[in-house]
mmCIF file with all atom_site columns, C-alpha atoms in Angstrom:
data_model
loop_
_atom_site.group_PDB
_atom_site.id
_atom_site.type_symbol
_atom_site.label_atom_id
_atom_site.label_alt_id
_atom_site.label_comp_id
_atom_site.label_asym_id
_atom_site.label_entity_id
_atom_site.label_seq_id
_atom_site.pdbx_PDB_ins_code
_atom_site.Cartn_x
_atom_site.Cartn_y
_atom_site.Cartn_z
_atom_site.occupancy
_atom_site.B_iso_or_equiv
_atom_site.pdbx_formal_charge
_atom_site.auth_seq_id
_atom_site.auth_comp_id
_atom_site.auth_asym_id
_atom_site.auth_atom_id
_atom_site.pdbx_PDB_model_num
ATOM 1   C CA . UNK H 1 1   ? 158.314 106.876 76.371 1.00 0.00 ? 1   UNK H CA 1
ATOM 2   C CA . UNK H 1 2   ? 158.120 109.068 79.433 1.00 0.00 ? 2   UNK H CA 1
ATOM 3   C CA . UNK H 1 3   ? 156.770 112.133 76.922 1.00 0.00 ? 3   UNK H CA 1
ATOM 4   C CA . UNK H 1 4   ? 153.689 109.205 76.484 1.00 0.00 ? 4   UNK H CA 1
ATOM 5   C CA . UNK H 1 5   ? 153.405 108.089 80.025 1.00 0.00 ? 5   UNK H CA 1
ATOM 6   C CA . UNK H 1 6   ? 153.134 111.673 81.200 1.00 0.00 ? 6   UNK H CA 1
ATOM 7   C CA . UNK H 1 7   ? 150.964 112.581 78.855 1.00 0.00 ? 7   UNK H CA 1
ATOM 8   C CA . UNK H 1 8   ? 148.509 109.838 79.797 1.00 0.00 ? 8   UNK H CA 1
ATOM 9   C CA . UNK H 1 9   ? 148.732 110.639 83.356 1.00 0.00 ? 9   UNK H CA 1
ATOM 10  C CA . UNK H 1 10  ? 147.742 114.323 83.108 1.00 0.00 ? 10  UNK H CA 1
ATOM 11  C CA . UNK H 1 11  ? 144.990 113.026 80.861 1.00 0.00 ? 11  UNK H CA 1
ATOM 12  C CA . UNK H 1 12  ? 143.713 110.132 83.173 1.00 0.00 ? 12  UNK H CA 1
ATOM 13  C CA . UNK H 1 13  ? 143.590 113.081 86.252 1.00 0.00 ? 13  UNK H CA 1
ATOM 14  C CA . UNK H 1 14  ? 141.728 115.287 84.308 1.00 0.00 ? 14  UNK H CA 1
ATOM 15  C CA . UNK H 1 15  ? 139.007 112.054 83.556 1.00 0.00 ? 15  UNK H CA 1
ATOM 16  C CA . UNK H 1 16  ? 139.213 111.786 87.211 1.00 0.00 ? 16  UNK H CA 1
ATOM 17  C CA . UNK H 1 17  ? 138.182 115.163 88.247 1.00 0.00 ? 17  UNK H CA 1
ATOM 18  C CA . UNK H 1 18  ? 135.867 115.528 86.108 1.00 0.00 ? 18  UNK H CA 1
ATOM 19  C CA . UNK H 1 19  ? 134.080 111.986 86.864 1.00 0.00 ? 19  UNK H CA 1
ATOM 20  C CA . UNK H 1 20  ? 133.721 113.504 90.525 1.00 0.00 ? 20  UNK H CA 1
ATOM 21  C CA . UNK H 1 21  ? 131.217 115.949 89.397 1.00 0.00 ? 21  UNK H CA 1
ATOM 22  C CA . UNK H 1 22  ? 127.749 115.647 89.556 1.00 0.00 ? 22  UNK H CA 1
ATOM 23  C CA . UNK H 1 23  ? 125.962 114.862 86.467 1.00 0.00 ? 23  UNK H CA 1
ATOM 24  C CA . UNK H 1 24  ? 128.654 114.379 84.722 1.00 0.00 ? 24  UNK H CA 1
ATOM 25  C CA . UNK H 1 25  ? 129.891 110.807 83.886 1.00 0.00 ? 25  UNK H CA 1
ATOM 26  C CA . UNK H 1 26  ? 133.162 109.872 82.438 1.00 0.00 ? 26  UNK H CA 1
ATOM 27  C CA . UNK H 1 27  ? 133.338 107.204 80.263 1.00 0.00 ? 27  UNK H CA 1
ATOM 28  C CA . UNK H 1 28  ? 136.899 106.067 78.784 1.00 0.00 ? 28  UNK H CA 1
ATOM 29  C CA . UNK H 1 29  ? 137.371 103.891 75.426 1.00 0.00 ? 29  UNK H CA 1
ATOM 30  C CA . UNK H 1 30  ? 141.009 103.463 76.350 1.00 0.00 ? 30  UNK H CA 1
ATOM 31  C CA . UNK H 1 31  ? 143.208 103.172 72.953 1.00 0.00 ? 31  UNK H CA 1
ATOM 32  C CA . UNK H 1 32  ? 140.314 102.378 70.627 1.00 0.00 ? 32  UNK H CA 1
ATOM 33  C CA . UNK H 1 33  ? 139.405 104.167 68.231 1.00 0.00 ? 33  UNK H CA 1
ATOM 34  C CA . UNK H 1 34  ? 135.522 105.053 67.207 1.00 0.00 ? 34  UNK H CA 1
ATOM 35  C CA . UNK H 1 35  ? 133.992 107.328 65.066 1.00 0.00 ? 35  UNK H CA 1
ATOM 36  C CA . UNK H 1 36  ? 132.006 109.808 66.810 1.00 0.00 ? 36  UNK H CA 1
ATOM 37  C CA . UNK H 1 37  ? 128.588 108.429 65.917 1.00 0.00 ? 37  UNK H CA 1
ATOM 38  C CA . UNK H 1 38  ? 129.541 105.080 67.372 1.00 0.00 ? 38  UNK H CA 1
ATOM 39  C CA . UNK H 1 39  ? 130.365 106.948 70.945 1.00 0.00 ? 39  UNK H CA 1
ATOM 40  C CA . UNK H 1 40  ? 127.067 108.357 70.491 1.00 0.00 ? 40  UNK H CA 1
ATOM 41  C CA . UNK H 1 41  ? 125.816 105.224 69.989 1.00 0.00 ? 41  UNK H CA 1
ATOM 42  C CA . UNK H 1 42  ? 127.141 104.237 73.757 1.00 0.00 ? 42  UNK H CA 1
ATOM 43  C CA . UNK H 1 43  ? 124.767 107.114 75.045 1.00 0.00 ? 43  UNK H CA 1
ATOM 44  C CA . UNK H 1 44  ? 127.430 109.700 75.217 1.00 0.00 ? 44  UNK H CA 1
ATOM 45  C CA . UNK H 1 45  ? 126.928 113.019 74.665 1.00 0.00 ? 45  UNK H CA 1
ATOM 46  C CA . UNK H 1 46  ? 129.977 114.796 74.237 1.00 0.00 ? 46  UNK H CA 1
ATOM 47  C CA . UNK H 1 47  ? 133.710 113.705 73.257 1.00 0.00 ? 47  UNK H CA 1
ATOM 48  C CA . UNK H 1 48  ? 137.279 115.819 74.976 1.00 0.00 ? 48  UNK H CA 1
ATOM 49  C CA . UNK H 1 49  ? 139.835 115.502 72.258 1.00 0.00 ? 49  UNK H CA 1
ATOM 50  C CA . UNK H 1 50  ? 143.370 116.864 73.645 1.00 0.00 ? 50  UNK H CA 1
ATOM 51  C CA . UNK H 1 51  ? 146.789 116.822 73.401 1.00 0.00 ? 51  UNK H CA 1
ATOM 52  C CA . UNK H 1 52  ? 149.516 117.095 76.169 1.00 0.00 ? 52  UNK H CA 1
ATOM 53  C CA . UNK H 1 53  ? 152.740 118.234 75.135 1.00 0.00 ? 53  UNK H CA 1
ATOM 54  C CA . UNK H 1 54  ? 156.078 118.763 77.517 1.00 0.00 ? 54  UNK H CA 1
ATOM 55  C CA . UNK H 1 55  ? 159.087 120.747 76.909 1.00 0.00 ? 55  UNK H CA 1
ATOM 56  C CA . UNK H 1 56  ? 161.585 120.941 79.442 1.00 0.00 ? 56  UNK H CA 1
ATOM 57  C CA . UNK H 1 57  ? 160.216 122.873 82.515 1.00 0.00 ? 57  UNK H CA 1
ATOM 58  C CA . UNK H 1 58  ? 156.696 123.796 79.990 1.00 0.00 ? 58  UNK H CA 1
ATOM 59  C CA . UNK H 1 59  ? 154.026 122.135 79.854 1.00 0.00 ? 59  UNK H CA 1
ATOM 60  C CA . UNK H 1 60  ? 150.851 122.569 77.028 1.00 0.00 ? 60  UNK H CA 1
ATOM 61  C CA . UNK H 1 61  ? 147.185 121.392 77.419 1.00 0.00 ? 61  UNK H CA 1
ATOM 62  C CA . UNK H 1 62  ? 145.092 121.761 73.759 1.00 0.00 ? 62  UNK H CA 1
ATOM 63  C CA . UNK H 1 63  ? 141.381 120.300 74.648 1.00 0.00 ? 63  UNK H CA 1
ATOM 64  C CA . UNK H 1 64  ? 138.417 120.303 72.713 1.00 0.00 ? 64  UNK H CA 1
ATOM 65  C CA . UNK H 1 65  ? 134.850 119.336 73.758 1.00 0.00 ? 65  UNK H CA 1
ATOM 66  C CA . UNK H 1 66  ? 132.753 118.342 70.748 1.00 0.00 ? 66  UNK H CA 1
ATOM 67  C CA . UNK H 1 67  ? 128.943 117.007 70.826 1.00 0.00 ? 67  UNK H CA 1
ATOM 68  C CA . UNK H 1 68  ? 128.936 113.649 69.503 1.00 0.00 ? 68  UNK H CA 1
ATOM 69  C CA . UNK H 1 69  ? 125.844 113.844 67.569 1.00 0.00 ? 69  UNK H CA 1
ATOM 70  C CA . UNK H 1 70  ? 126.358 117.389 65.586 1.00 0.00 ? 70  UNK H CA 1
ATOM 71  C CA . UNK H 1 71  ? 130.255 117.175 65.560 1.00 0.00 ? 71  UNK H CA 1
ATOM 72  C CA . UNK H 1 72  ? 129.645 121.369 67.202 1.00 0.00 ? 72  UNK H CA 1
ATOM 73  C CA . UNK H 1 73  ? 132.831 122.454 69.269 1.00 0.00 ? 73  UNK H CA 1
ATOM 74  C CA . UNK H 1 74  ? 131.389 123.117 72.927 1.00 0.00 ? 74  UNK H CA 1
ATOM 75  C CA . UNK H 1 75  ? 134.314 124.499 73.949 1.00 0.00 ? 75  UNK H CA 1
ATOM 76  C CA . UNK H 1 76  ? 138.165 124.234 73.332 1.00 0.00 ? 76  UNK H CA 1
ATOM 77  C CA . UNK H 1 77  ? 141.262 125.775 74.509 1.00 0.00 ? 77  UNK H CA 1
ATOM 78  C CA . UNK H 1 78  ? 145.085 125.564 74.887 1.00 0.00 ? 78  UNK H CA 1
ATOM 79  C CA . UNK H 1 79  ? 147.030 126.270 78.052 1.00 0.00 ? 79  UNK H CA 1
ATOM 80  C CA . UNK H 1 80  ? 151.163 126.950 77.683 1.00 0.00 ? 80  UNK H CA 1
ATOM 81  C CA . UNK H 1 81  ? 152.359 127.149 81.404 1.00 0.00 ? 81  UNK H CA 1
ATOM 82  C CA . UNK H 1 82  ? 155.330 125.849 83.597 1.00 0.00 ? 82  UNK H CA 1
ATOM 83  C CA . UNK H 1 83  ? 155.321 121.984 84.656 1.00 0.00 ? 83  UNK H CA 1
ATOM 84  C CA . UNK H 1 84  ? 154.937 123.343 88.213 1.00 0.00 ? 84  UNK H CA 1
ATOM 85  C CA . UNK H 1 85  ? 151.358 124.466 87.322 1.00 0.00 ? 85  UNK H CA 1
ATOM 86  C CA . UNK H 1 86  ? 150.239 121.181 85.870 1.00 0.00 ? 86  UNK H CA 1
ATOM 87  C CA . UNK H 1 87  ? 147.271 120.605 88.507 1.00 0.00 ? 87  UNK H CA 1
ATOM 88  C CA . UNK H 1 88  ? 146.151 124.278 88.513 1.00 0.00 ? 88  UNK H CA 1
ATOM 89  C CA . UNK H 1 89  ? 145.545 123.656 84.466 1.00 0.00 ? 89  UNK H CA 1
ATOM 90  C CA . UNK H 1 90  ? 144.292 120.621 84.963 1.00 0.00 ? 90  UNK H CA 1
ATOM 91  C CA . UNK H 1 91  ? 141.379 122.246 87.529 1.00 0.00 ? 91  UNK H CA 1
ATOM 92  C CA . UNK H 1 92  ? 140.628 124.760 85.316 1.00 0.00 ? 92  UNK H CA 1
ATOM 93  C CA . UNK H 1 93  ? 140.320 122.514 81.947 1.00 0.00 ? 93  UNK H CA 1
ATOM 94  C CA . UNK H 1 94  ? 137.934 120.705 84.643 1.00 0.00 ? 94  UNK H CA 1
ATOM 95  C CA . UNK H 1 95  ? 135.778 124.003 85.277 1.00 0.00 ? 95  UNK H CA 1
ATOM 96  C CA . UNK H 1 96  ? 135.910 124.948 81.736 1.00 0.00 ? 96  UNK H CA 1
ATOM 97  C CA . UNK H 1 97  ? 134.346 121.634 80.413 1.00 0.00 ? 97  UNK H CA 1
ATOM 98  C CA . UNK H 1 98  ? 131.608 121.422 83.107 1.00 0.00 ? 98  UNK H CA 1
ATOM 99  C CA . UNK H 1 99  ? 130.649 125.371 82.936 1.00 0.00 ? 99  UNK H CA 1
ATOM 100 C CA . UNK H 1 100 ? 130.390 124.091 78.694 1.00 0.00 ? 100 UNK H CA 1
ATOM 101 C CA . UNK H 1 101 ? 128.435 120.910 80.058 1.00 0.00 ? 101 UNK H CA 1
ATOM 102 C CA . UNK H 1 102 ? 126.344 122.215 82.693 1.00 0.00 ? 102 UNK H CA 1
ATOM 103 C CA . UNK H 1 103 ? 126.494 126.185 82.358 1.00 0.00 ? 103 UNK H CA 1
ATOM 104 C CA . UNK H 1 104 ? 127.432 126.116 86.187 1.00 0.00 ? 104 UNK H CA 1
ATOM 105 C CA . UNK H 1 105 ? 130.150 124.892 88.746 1.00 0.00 ? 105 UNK H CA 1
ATOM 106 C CA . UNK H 1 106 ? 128.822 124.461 92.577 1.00 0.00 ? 106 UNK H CA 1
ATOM 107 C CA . UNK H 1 107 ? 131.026 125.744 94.982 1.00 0.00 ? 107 UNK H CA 1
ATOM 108 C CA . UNK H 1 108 ? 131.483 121.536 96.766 1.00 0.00 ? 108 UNK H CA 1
ATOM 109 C CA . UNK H 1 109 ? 132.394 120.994 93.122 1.00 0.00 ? 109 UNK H CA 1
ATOM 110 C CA . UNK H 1 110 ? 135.034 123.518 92.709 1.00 0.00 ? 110 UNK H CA 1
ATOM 111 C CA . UNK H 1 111 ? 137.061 122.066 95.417 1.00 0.00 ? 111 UNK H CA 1
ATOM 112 C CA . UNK H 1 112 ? 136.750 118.595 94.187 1.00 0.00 ? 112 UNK H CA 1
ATOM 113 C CA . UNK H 1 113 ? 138.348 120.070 91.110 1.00 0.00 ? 113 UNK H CA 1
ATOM 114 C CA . UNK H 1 114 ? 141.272 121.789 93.286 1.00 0.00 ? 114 UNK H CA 1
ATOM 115 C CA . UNK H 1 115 ? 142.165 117.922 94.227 1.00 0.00 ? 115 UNK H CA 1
ATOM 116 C CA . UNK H 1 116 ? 145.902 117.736 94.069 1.00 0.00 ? 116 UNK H CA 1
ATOM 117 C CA . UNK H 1 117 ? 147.017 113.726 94.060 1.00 0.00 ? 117 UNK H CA 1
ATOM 118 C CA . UNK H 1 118 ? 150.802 114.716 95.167 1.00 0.00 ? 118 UNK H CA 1
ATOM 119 C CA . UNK H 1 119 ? 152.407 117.915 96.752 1.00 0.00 ? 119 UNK H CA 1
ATOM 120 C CA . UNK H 1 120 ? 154.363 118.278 93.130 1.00 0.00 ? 120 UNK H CA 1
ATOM 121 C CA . UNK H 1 121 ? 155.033 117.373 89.798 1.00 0.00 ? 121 UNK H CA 1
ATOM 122 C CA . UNK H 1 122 ? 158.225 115.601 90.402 1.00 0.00 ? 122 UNK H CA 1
ATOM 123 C CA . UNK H 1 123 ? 156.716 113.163 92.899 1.00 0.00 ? 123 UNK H CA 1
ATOM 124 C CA . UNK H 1 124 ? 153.771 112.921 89.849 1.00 0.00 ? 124 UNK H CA 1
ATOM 125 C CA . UNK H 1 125 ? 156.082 112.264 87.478 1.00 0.00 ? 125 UNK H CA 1
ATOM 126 C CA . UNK H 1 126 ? 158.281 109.864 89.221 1.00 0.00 ? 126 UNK H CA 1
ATOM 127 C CA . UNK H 1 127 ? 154.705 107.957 90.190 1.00 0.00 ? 127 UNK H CA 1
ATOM 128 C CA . UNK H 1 128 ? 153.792 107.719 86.434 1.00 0.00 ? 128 UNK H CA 1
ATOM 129 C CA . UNK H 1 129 ? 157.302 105.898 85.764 1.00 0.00 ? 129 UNK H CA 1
ATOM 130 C CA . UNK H 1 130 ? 156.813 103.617 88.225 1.00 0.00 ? 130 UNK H CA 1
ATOM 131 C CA . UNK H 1 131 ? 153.374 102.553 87.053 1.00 0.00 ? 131 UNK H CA 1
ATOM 132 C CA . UNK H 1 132 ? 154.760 102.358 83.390 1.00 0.00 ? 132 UNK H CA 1
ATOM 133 C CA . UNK H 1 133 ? 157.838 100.462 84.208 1.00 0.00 ? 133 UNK H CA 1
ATOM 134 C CA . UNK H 1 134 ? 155.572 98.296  86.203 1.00 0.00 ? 134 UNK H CA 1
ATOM 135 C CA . UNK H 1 135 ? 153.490 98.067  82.898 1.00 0.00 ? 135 UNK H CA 1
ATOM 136 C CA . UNK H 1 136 ? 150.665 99.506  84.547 1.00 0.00 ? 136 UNK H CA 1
ATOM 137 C CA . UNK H 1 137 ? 148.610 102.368 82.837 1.00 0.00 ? 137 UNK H CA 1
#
């Protein structure tokens, strides 16, 4: 569904961003599912759990960052804003899960979290169709 395809590509540019910033590395499990002590296992440190929800012309961002060994929230948040302010939320769930990570954001890094893929969320969204009609994720 396009609800589902967007959803996965606000998700997969948040990964992105965040796997630009020094020590910090990203590591996906795709659609499986593990409990948290088997991530661990894989020498991960923390898990983001989220949800991305769209309503017409609104968008909401609920993410949680949770320490894989203790199950301890790090950090979590939900953002309600308009569609047109999709990337700005997406930078600043990006700066809110390093400053929980790393206690600090380096200025280099801040604008590597300002990265905007397309000019706006139309031409986004109309990219994520593509790719999912294509059967692409």
């Amino acid at each position: 569904s396009d609800a589902t395809t967007f959803a996965a590509g606000v998700s997969s540019g948040i990964l992105a961003n965040l796997g630009r910033l020094v020590d910090i590395r990203v590591v996906s499990f795709g659609n499986v599912i593990l409990s948290r002590q088997a991530i661990a296992g894989h020498g991960v440190g923390a898990v983001l759990e989220g949800q991305v929800r769209r309503n017409a012309s609104r968008v909401t961002i609920t993410a949680s960052l949770i320490k894989t060994a203790s199950g301890e929230r790090l950090w979590s948040d939900t953002y309600e804003r308009d569609v047109a302010d999709l990337f700005a939320i997406q930078s600043e769930v990006c700066r809110k899960i390093a400053l929980a990570l790393k206690g600090r954001v380096a200025p280099d890094e801040a604008r590597l979290l300002e990265f905007r893929p397309y000019r706006d969320t139309e031409a986004f969204e109309s990219y994520l169709k593509g790719r999912h009609s294509l059967g692409l994720r």
